[in-house]
DNA sequence: TCTAGAAATAGAATAATTCTAAATTGGTGG
DNA sequence: CCACCAATTTAGAATTATTCTATTTCTAGA
């Protein structure tokens, strides 16, 4: 795992929700010989060890994220993902469920301001269902 | 949208978190001429109209689900997805965030009892990190 | 009945991810 | 210092899910 440390650091320093491809491109700057499959190997291994998060978004490639507690806003229209810091509900969940959990992903669906505006526009012309 | 009603009904009657492929196979029983692309078209259109949920799981194809409020338990090891009924926190989220949302997906990561057992087994032989 | 628009079909294309096999690396004991 | 082993990386093929394009079929209204 020659690259695991660099990848981990990269993910923790950024809040860009990087895809494997993006991690690959960034890593390539430092290690030009690295290939995409290696990045996938490393990311999967880090994920399995529970050192990073993996975020699946419908219609977009998987993204990797730090474990640092935070939640996500996901725009249903343009797919934009942003961080939002809400209080940690792990304890509450465990109490309700009755056993311990590894964590949770809270993805809040909304329409970002921009998409909201564009939607209003199109509605004013044709009244869609 | 000849099939939209059937698909919607199928999703609402089942709690199997069906993939597009599974919906396709089930629909084929009734309409042998239907093709997978049509199922994708219908599912996407239903999703865009906000009539069904789409669940993305890392490493598995997308699944479709009813809107009926419920949350998910996702086994980090075997990928099994099960429903869990926790109280609706939409109002609370909106209050914390300050604007209205379309909904939310709460995916709780855990190790299911079976995987928990298997993990204990392997740990008893080799102490892994 | 004719026409237009919407949806379905067929199958090719794309994109993300995994897999396989071979080469490389790093560490260990002789 | 060398040989060996296991783990990792590399290269590129393969797989899988999903979308796209072009063509055909369907349906409702003129």
mmCIF file of C-alpha atoms (C1' of nucleotides) in Angstrom:
data_model
loop_
_atom_site.group_PDB
_atom_site.id
_atom_site.type_symbol
_atom_site.label_atom_id
_atom_site.label_comp_id
_atom_site.label_asym_id
_atom_site.label_seq_id
_atom_site.Cartn_x
_atom_site.Cartn_y
_atom_site.Cartn_z
ATOM 1 C CA UNK A 1 0.000 0.000 0.000
ATOM 2 C CA UNK A 2 2.560 2.478 -1.164
ATOM 3 C CA UNK A 3 -0.077 5.085 -1.929
ATOM 4 C CA UNK A 4 -2.578 4.581 0.859
ATOM 5 C CA UNK A 5 -1.135 7.322 3.038
ATOM 6 C CA UNK A 6 -1.091 9.904 0.266
ATOM 7 C CA UNK A 7 -4.640 9.059 -0.736
ATOM 8 C CA UNK A 8 -5.890 9.225 2.809
ATOM 9 C CA UNK A 9 -4.248 12.582 3.314
ATOM 10 C CA UNK A 10 -5.651 13.889 0.052
ATOM 11 C CA UNK A 11 -9.173 12.923 1.025
ATOM 12 C CA UNK A 12 -8.860 14.403 4.473
ATOM 13 C CA UNK A 13 -7.442 17.671 3.234
ATOM 14 C CA UNK A 14 -10.094 18.207 0.602
ATOM 15 C CA UNK A 15 -13.813 18.571 0.881
ATOM 16 C CA UNK A 16 -14.426 17.987 -2.795
ATOM 17 C CA UNK A 17 -16.008 14.518 -2.493
ATOM 18 C CA UNK A 18 -13.518 13.218 -4.989
ATOM 19 C CA UNK A 19 -14.209 10.458 -7.449
ATOM 20 C CA UNK A 20 -11.666 7.674 -8.006
ATOM 21 C CA UNK A 21 -10.751 9.385 -11.247
ATOM 22 C CA UNK A 22 -10.044 12.664 -9.492
ATOM 23 C CA UNK A 23 -7.953 10.988 -6.837
ATOM 24 C CA UNK A 24 -6.073 9.237 -9.609
ATOM 25 C CA UNK A 25 -5.361 12.465 -11.471
ATOM 26 C CA UNK A 26 -4.149 14.201 -8.339
ATOM 27 C CA UNK A 27 -1.961 11.287 -7.295
ATOM 28 C CA UNK A 28 -0.468 11.097 -10.761
ATOM 29 C CA UNK A 29 1.118 14.525 -10.268
ATOM 30 C CA UNK A 30 3.274 13.071 -7.543
ATOM 31 C CA UNK A 31 3.578 9.493 -8.827
ATOM 32 C CA UNK A 32 3.320 9.560 -12.617
ATOM 33 C CA UNK A 33 3.381 5.791 -12.945
ATOM 34 C CA UNK A 34 0.315 5.089 -10.855
ATOM 35 C CA UNK A 35 -2.694 3.574 -12.640
ATOM 36 C CA UNK A 36 -6.389 3.889 -12.004
ATOM 37 C CA UNK A 37 -6.826 0.287 -10.869
ATOM 38 C CA UNK A 38 -4.330 0.867 -8.095
ATOM 39 C CA UNK A 39 -6.317 3.855 -6.925
ATOM 40 C CA UNK A 40 -9.441 1.711 -6.857
ATOM 41 C CA UNK A 41 -7.594 -0.961 -4.921
ATOM 42 C CA UNK A 42 -6.389 1.531 -2.373
ATOM 43 C CA UNK A 43 -9.725 3.265 -2.022
ATOM 44 C CA UNK A 44 -11.536 -0.019 -1.563
ATOM 45 C CA UNK A 45 -9.058 -1.171 0.992
ATOM 46 C CA UNK A 46 -9.291 2.106 2.908
ATOM 47 C CA UNK A 47 -13.052 1.867 2.777
ATOM 48 C CA UNK A 48 -13.065 -1.699 4.038
ATOM 49 C CA UNK A 49 -10.795 -0.761 6.886
ATOM 50 C CA UNK A 50 -13.323 1.893 7.763
ATOM 51 C CA UNK A 51 -10.909 4.762 7.241
ATOM 52 C CA UNK A 52 -12.914 6.635 4.615
ATOM 53 C CA UNK A 53 -16.514 6.983 3.511
ATOM 54 C CA UNK A 54 -17.872 6.048 0.136
ATOM 55 C CA UNK A 55 -20.824 7.986 -1.173
ATOM 56 C CA UNK A 56 -23.037 6.652 -3.910
ATOM 57 C CA UNK A 57 -25.169 9.130 -5.734
ATOM 58 C CA UNK A 58 -27.782 8.043 -8.221
ATOM 59 C CA UNK A 59 -26.436 8.792 -11.646
ATOM 60 C CA UNK A 60 -22.929 9.782 -10.635
ATOM 61 C CA UNK A 61 -19.732 7.857 -9.950
ATOM 62 C CA UNK A 62 -18.955 6.970 -6.364
ATOM 63 C CA UNK A 63 -17.273 9.596 -4.271
ATOM 64 C CA UNK A 64 -14.903 9.288 -1.360
ATOM 65 C CA UNK A 65 -15.027 11.348 1.752
ATOM 66 C CA UNK A 66 -13.466 11.784 5.160
ATOM 67 C CA UNK A 67 -15.099 10.217 8.179
ATOM 68 C CA UNK A 68 -15.321 13.524 10.010
ATOM 69 C CA UNK A 69 -18.969 13.746 10.959
ATOM 70 C CA UNK A 70 -21.060 15.782 8.569
ATOM 71 C CA UNK A 71 -24.100 15.285 6.405
ATOM 72 C CA UNK A 72 -24.916 15.969 2.788
ATOM 73 C CA UNK A 73 -27.270 18.073 0.756
ATOM 74 C CA UNK A 74 -27.973 16.580 -2.621
ATOM 75 C CA UNK A 75 -29.713 18.597 -5.323
ATOM 76 C CA UNK A 76 -32.278 16.409 -6.980
ATOM 77 C CA UNK A 77 -31.987 18.331 -10.205
ATOM 78 C CA UNK A 78 -28.335 19.087 -10.889
ATOM 79 C CA UNK A 79 -26.745 16.494 -8.637
ATOM 80 C CA UNK A 80 -24.642 18.985 -6.701
ATOM 81 C CA UNK A 81 -23.472 17.671 -3.357
ATOM 82 C CA UNK A 82 -22.622 19.948 -0.458
ATOM 83 C CA UNK A 83 -21.635 19.431 3.116
ATOM 84 C CA UNK A 84 -23.838 20.403 5.982
ATOM 85 C CA UNK A 85 -22.990 20.104 9.628
ATOM 86 C CA UNK A 86 -25.866 18.785 11.699
ATOM 87 C CA UNK A 87 -25.650 17.303 15.128
ATOM 88 C CA UNK A 88 -24.494 13.718 15.420
ATOM 89 C CA UNK A 89 -27.413 11.350 15.978
ATOM 90 C CA UNK A 90 -25.467 8.116 16.299
ATOM 91 C CA UNK A 91 -26.346 7.695 19.946
ATOM 92 C CA UNK A 92 -29.985 8.386 19.357
ATOM 93 C CA UNK A 93 -30.097 5.910 16.494
ATOM 94 C CA UNK A 94 -28.414 3.205 18.523
ATOM 95 C CA UNK A 95 -30.885 3.765 21.309
ATOM 96 C CA UNK A 96 -33.828 3.480 18.940
ATOM 97 C CA UNK A 97 -32.465 0.463 17.091
ATOM 98 C CA UNK A 98 -31.110 -1.411 20.064
ATOM 99 C CA UNK A 99 -27.656 -2.323 18.804
ATOM 100 C CA UNK A 100 -24.473 -0.570 17.887
ATOM 101 C CA UNK A 101 -23.850 0.795 14.393
ATOM 102 C CA UNK A 102 -20.810 1.643 12.315
ATOM 103 C CA UNK A 103 -22.143 5.024 11.304
ATOM 104 C CA UNK A 104 -24.794 6.555 9.132
ATOM 105 C CA UNK A 105 -25.219 8.584 6.000
ATOM 106 C CA UNK A 106 -27.804 11.285 5.976
ATOM 107 C CA UNK A 107 -28.448 12.595 2.489
ATOM 108 C CA UNK A 108 -30.900 15.428 2.315
ATOM 109 C CA UNK A 109 -32.689 15.843 -0.994
ATOM 110 C CA UNK A 110 -33.515 19.357 -2.024
ATOM 111 C CA UNK A 111 -33.428 21.766 -4.929
ATOM 112 C CA UNK A 112 -30.476 24.080 -4.751
ATOM 113 C CA UNK A 113 -31.207 27.816 -5.085
ATOM 114 C CA UNK A 114 -30.094 27.896 -8.688
ATOM 115 C CA UNK A 115 -32.254 24.940 -9.745
ATOM 116 C CA UNK A 116 -35.146 26.361 -7.793
ATOM 117 C CA UNK A 117 -34.901 29.541 -9.856
ATOM 118 C CA UNK A 118 -34.657 27.684 -13.154
ATOM 119 C CA UNK A 119 -37.644 25.582 -12.237
ATOM 120 C CA UNK A 120 -39.742 28.614 -11.523
ATOM 121 C CA UNK A 121 -38.818 29.982 -14.920
ATOM 122 C CA UNK A 122 -39.935 26.919 -16.856
ATOM 123 C CA UNK A 123 -43.112 26.693 -14.805
ATOM 124 C CA UNK A 124 -44.099 30.191 -15.726
ATOM 125 C CA UNK A 125 -44.180 29.262 -19.400
ATOM 126 C CA UNK A 126 -45.600 25.764 -19.424
ATOM 127 C CA UNK A 127 -47.473 24.540 -16.432
ATOM 128 C CA UNK A 128 -45.913 21.074 -16.037
ATOM 129 C CA UNK A 129 -47.287 18.364 -13.772
ATOM 130 C CA UNK B 1 -46.211 5.480 -20.289
ATOM 131 C CA UNK B 2 -48.050 2.245 -20.787
ATOM 132 C CA UNK B 3 -46.153 0.521 -17.991
ATOM 133 C CA UNK B 4 -45.779 3.262 -15.429
ATOM 134 C CA UNK B 5 -48.815 2.203 -13.423
ATOM 135 C CA UNK B 6 -47.773 -1.449 -13.245
ATOM 136 C CA UNK B 7 -44.257 -0.517 -12.235
ATOM 137 C CA UNK B 8 -45.453 1.873 -9.586
ATOM 138 C CA UNK B 9 -47.786 -0.749 -8.174
ATOM 139 C CA UNK B 10 -45.056 -3.370 -8.197
ATOM 140 C CA UNK B 11 -42.707 -1.132 -6.251
ATOM 141 C CA UNK B 12 -45.327 -0.170 -3.727
ATOM 142 C CA UNK B 13 -46.452 -3.749 -3.145
ATOM 143 C CA UNK B 14 -42.968 -5.103 -2.610
ATOM 144 C CA UNK B 15 -40.356 -4.248 -0.072
ATOM 145 C CA UNK B 16 -37.572 -5.916 -1.982
ATOM 146 C CA UNK B 17 -35.747 -2.756 -3.070
ATOM 147 C CA UNK B 18 -35.844 -3.958 -6.636
ATOM 148 C CA UNK B 19 -33.206 -3.215 -9.224
ATOM 149 C CA UNK B 20 -34.205 -2.143 -12.741
ATOM 150 C CA UNK B 21 -33.352 -5.662 -13.869
ATOM 151 C CA UNK B 22 -35.702 -7.202 -11.323
ATOM 152 C CA UNK B 23 -38.517 -4.846 -12.235
ATOM 153 C CA UNK B 24 -37.905 -5.737 -15.852
ATOM 154 C CA UNK B 25 -38.073 -9.482 -15.222
ATOM 155 C CA UNK B 26 -41.263 -9.168 -13.218
ATOM 156 C CA UNK B 27 -42.901 -6.928 -15.790
ATOM 157 C CA UNK B 28 -41.947 -9.310 -18.554
ATOM 158 C CA UNK B 29 -44.206 -11.961 -17.094
ATOM 159 C CA UNK B 30 -47.168 -9.768 -17.857
ATOM 160 C CA UNK B 31 -45.840 -7.974 -20.940
ATOM 161 C CA UNK B 32 -43.386 -10.275 -22.703
ATOM 162 C CA UNK B 33 -42.389 -7.697 -25.277
ATOM 163 C CA UNK B 34 -41.108 -5.087 -22.821
ATOM 164 C CA UNK B 35 -37.395 -4.262 -22.936
ATOM 165 C CA UNK B 36 -34.993 -3.159 -20.262
ATOM 166 C CA UNK B 37 -34.511 0.329 -21.685
ATOM 167 C CA UNK B 38 -38.219 0.974 -21.354
ATOM 168 C CA UNK B 39 -38.080 -0.019 -17.730
ATOM 169 C CA UNK B 40 -35.216 2.411 -17.188
ATOM 170 C CA UNK B 41 -37.195 5.144 -18.958
ATOM 171 C CA UNK B 42 -40.216 4.532 -16.786
ATOM 172 C CA UNK B 43 -38.252 4.305 -13.568
ATOM 173 C CA UNK B 44 -36.374 7.502 -14.332
ATOM 174 C CA UNK B 45 -39.545 9.320 -15.181
ATOM 175 C CA UNK B 46 -41.261 8.114 -12.005
ATOM 176 C CA UNK B 47 -38.226 9.182 -10.022
ATOM 177 C CA UNK B 48 -38.168 12.616 -11.598
ATOM 178 C CA UNK B 49 -41.827 13.097 -10.901
ATOM 179 C CA UNK B 50 -41.000 12.318 -7.299
ATOM 180 C CA UNK B 51 -43.193 9.227 -7.173
ATOM 181 C CA UNK B 52 -40.524 6.741 -6.177
ATOM 182 C CA UNK B 53 -37.177 6.714 -4.432
ATOM 183 C CA UNK B 54 -33.890 5.686 -5.952
ATOM 184 C CA UNK B 55 -31.310 4.164 -3.673
ATOM 185 C CA UNK B 56 -27.668 4.029 -4.612
ATOM 186 C CA UNK B 57 -25.538 1.567 -2.768
ATOM 187 C CA UNK B 58 -21.817 1.475 -3.158
ATOM 188 C CA UNK B 59 -20.965 -1.536 -5.275
ATOM 189 C CA UNK B 60 -24.491 -2.528 -6.188
ATOM 190 C CA UNK B 61 -26.889 -1.453 -8.907
ATOM 191 C CA UNK B 62 -29.420 1.225 -8.067
ATOM 192 C CA UNK B 63 -32.577 0.130 -6.335
ATOM 193 C CA UNK B 64 -36.048 1.584 -6.425
ATOM 194 C CA UNK B 65 -38.288 2.006 -3.447
ATOM 195 C CA UNK B 66 -41.626 3.386 -2.367
ATOM 196 C CA UNK B 67 -41.782 6.846 -0.836
ATOM 197 C CA UNK B 68 -43.468 5.590 2.320
ATOM 198 C CA UNK B 69 -41.284 6.935 5.089
ATOM 199 C CA UNK B 70 -38.739 4.464 6.359
ATOM 200 C CA UNK B 71 -35.015 4.236 6.715
ATOM 201 C CA UNK B 72 -32.413 1.676 5.758
ATOM 202 C CA UNK B 73 -29.917 -0.563 7.397
ATOM 203 C CA UNK B 74 -27.024 -1.391 5.127
ATOM 204 C CA UNK B 75 -24.599 -4.162 6.010
ATOM 205 C CA UNK B 76 -21.108 -2.945 5.292
ATOM 206 C CA UNK B 77 -19.901 -6.459 4.680
ATOM 207 C CA UNK B 78 -22.495 -8.338 2.621
ATOM 208 C CA UNK B 79 -24.431 -5.382 1.248
ATOM 209 C CA UNK B 80 -27.785 -6.549 2.569
ATOM 210 C CA UNK B 81 -30.331 -3.764 2.793
ATOM 211 C CA UNK B 82 -33.237 -3.866 5.200
ATOM 212 C CA UNK B 83 -35.964 -1.484 6.157
ATOM 213 C CA UNK B 84 -36.197 0.110 9.534
ATOM 214 C CA UNK B 85 -38.936 2.403 10.711
ATOM 215 C CA UNK B 86 -37.629 5.348 12.650
ATOM 216 C CA UNK B 87 -39.442 8.540 13.370
ATOM 217 C CA UNK B 88 -39.629 11.118 10.604
ATOM 218 C CA UNK B 89 -37.145 13.938 11.147
ATOM 219 C CA UNK B 90 -38.056 16.084 8.144
ATOM 220 C CA UNK B 91 -39.440 18.882 10.277
ATOM 221 C CA UNK B 92 -36.454 18.865 12.546
ATOM 222 C CA UNK B 93 -34.061 18.966 9.605
ATOM 223 C CA UNK B 94 -35.894 21.840 7.972
ATOM 224 C CA UNK B 95 -35.786 23.744 11.200
ATOM 225 C CA UNK B 96 -32.038 23.187 11.557
ATOM 226 C CA UNK B 97 -31.276 23.970 7.916
ATOM 227 C CA UNK B 98 -33.600 26.881 7.473
ATOM 228 C CA UNK B 99 -35.315 25.953 4.206
ATOM 229 C CA UNK B 100 -37.654 23.292 2.965
ATOM 230 C CA UNK B 101 -36.400 19.969 1.659
ATOM 231 C CA UNK B 102 -37.731 17.293 -0.691
ATOM 232 C CA UNK B 103 -36.938 14.484 1.690
ATOM 233 C CA UNK B 104 -33.979 12.633 3.078
ATOM 234 C CA UNK B 105 -32.302 9.262 2.972
ATOM 235 C CA UNK B 106 -30.937 7.867 6.161
ATOM 236 C CA UNK B 107 -28.712 4.878 5.556
ATOM 237 C CA UNK B 108 -27.404 3.251 8.691
ATOM 238 C CA UNK B 109 -24.188 1.330 8.286
ATOM 239 C CA UNK B 110 -23.785 -1.740 10.443
ATOM 240 C CA UNK B 111 -22.713 -5.346 10.383
ATOM 241 C CA UNK B 112 -25.649 -7.693 10.168
ATOM 242 C CA UNK B 113 -25.787 -10.507 12.755
ATOM 243 C CA UNK B 114 -24.552 -13.091 10.279
ATOM 244 C CA UNK B 115 -21.555 -11.032 9.162
ATOM 245 C CA UNK B 116 -20.819 -10.164 12.755
ATOM 246 C CA UNK B 117 -20.566 -13.870 13.533
ATOM 247 C CA UNK B 118 -18.358 -14.612 10.551
ATOM 248 C CA UNK B 119 -16.088 -11.740 11.454
ATOM 249 C CA UNK B 120 -15.648 -13.052 14.982
ATOM 250 C CA UNK B 121 -14.683 -16.414 13.559
ATOM 251 C CA UNK B 122 -11.918 -15.060 11.351
ATOM 252 C CA UNK B 123 -10.671 -12.824 14.144
ATOM 253 C CA UNK B 124 -10.273 -15.737 16.505
ATOM 254 C CA UNK B 125 -7.710 -17.315 14.179
ATOM 255 C CA UNK B 126 -5.707 -14.363 12.927
ATOM 256 C CA UNK B 127 -5.802 -11.127 14.796
ATOM 257 C CA UNK B 128 -6.329 -8.721 11.893
ATOM 258 C CA UNK B 129 -5.941 -4.959 12.126
ATOM 259 C "C1'" DT C 1 -58.791 8.020 -41.700
ATOM 260 C "C1'" DC C 2 -54.672 10.851 -41.175
ATOM 261 C "C1'" DT C 3 -51.318 13.043 -38.471
ATOM 262 C "C1'" DA C 4 -48.439 14.404 -34.665
ATOM 263 C "C1'" DG C 5 -46.364 13.585 -30.513
ATOM 264 C "C1'" DA C 6 -45.168 10.418 -27.082
ATOM 265 C "C1'" DA C 7 -43.513 6.110 -25.735
ATOM 266 C "C1'" DA C 8 -41.485 1.659 -26.750
ATOM 267 C "C1'" DT C 9 -38.177 -1.226 -29.108
ATOM 268 C "C1'" DA C 10 -33.613 -2.849 -30.583
ATOM 269 C "C1'" DG C 11 -29.304 -2.751 -30.094
ATOM 270 C "C1'" DA C 12 -25.123 -0.052 -30.010
ATOM 271 C "C1'" DA C 13 -22.385 2.917 -27.033
ATOM 272 C "C1'" DT C 14 -20.536 4.677 -22.835
ATOM 273 C "C1'" DA C 15 -18.692 4.869 -18.361
ATOM 274 C "C1'" DA C 16 -17.517 3.048 -13.953
ATOM 275 C "C1'" DT C 17 -15.559 -0.573 -11.810
ATOM 276 C "C1'" DT C 18 -13.560 -5.125 -11.343
ATOM 277 C "C1'" DC C 19 -10.788 -8.847 -12.772
ATOM 278 C "C1'" DT C 20 -6.775 -11.526 -14.415
ATOM 279 C "C1'" DA C 21 -2.189 -12.270 -15.287
ATOM 280 C "C1'" DA C 22 2.313 -10.726 -15.275
ATOM 281 C "C1'" DA C 23 5.830 -7.690 -13.355
ATOM 282 C "C1'" DT C 24 7.651 -5.261 -9.437
ATOM 283 C "C1'" DT C 25 8.567 -4.338 -4.784
ATOM 284 C "C1'" DG C 26 9.989 -4.836 -0.023
ATOM 285 C "C1'" DG C 27 11.136 -7.459 3.695
ATOM 286 C "C1'" DT C 28 13.142 -11.819 5.895
ATOM 287 C "C1'" DG C 29 16.016 -15.574 6.770
ATOM 288 C "C1'" DG C 30 19.869 -18.069 5.207
ATOM 289 C "C1'" DC D 1 24.339 -10.107 -0.195
ATOM 290 C "C1'" DC D 2 21.167 -13.141 -2.240
ATOM 291 C "C1'" DA D 3 17.032 -15.847 -2.879
ATOM 292 C "C1'" DC D 4 12.482 -16.258 -1.829
ATOM 293 C "C1'" DC D 5 7.702 -15.054 -0.553
ATOM 294 C "C1'" DA D 6 3.854 -12.410 -0.120
ATOM 295 C "C1'" DA D 7 1.774 -8.271 -1.139
ATOM 296 C "C1'" DT D 8 1.119 -4.593 -4.343
ATOM 297 C "C1'" DT D 9 1.164 -2.513 -8.671
ATOM 298 C "C1'" DT D 10 0.656 -2.496 -13.498
ATOM 299 C "C1'" DA D 11 -1.602 -3.195 -17.955
ATOM 300 C "C1'" DG D 12 -5.243 -3.978 -20.252
ATOM 301 C "C1'" DA D 13 -9.194 -6.891 -20.993
ATOM 302 C "C1'" DA D 14 -13.780 -7.839 -19.234
ATOM 303 C "C1'" DT D 15 -18.005 -6.931 -17.020
ATOM 304 C "C1'" DT D 16 -21.996 -4.480 -15.690
ATOM 305 C "C1'" DA D 17 -25.163 -0.841 -15.265
ATOM 306 C "C1'" DT D 18 -27.064 2.629 -17.615
ATOM 307 C "C1'" DT D 19 -27.879 5.780 -21.407
ATOM 308 C "C1'" DC D 20 -28.338 6.967 -26.123
ATOM 309 C "C1'" DT D 21 -29.805 6.907 -30.998
ATOM 310 C "C1'" DA D 22 -32.581 5.622 -34.558
ATOM 311 C "C1'" DT D 23 -36.593 3.318 -35.902
ATOM 312 C "C1'" DT D 24 -41.119 1.641 -35.101
ATOM 313 C "C1'" DT D 25 -45.455 1.490 -32.809
ATOM 314 C "C1'" DC D 26 -49.205 3.485 -30.415
ATOM 315 C "C1'" DT D 27 -52.889 6.779 -29.215
ATOM 316 C "C1'" DA D 28 -55.615 10.700 -29.300
ATOM 317 C "C1'" DG D 29 -57.423 14.321 -31.657
ATOM 318 C "C1'" DA D 30 -58.421 16.884 -36.169
#
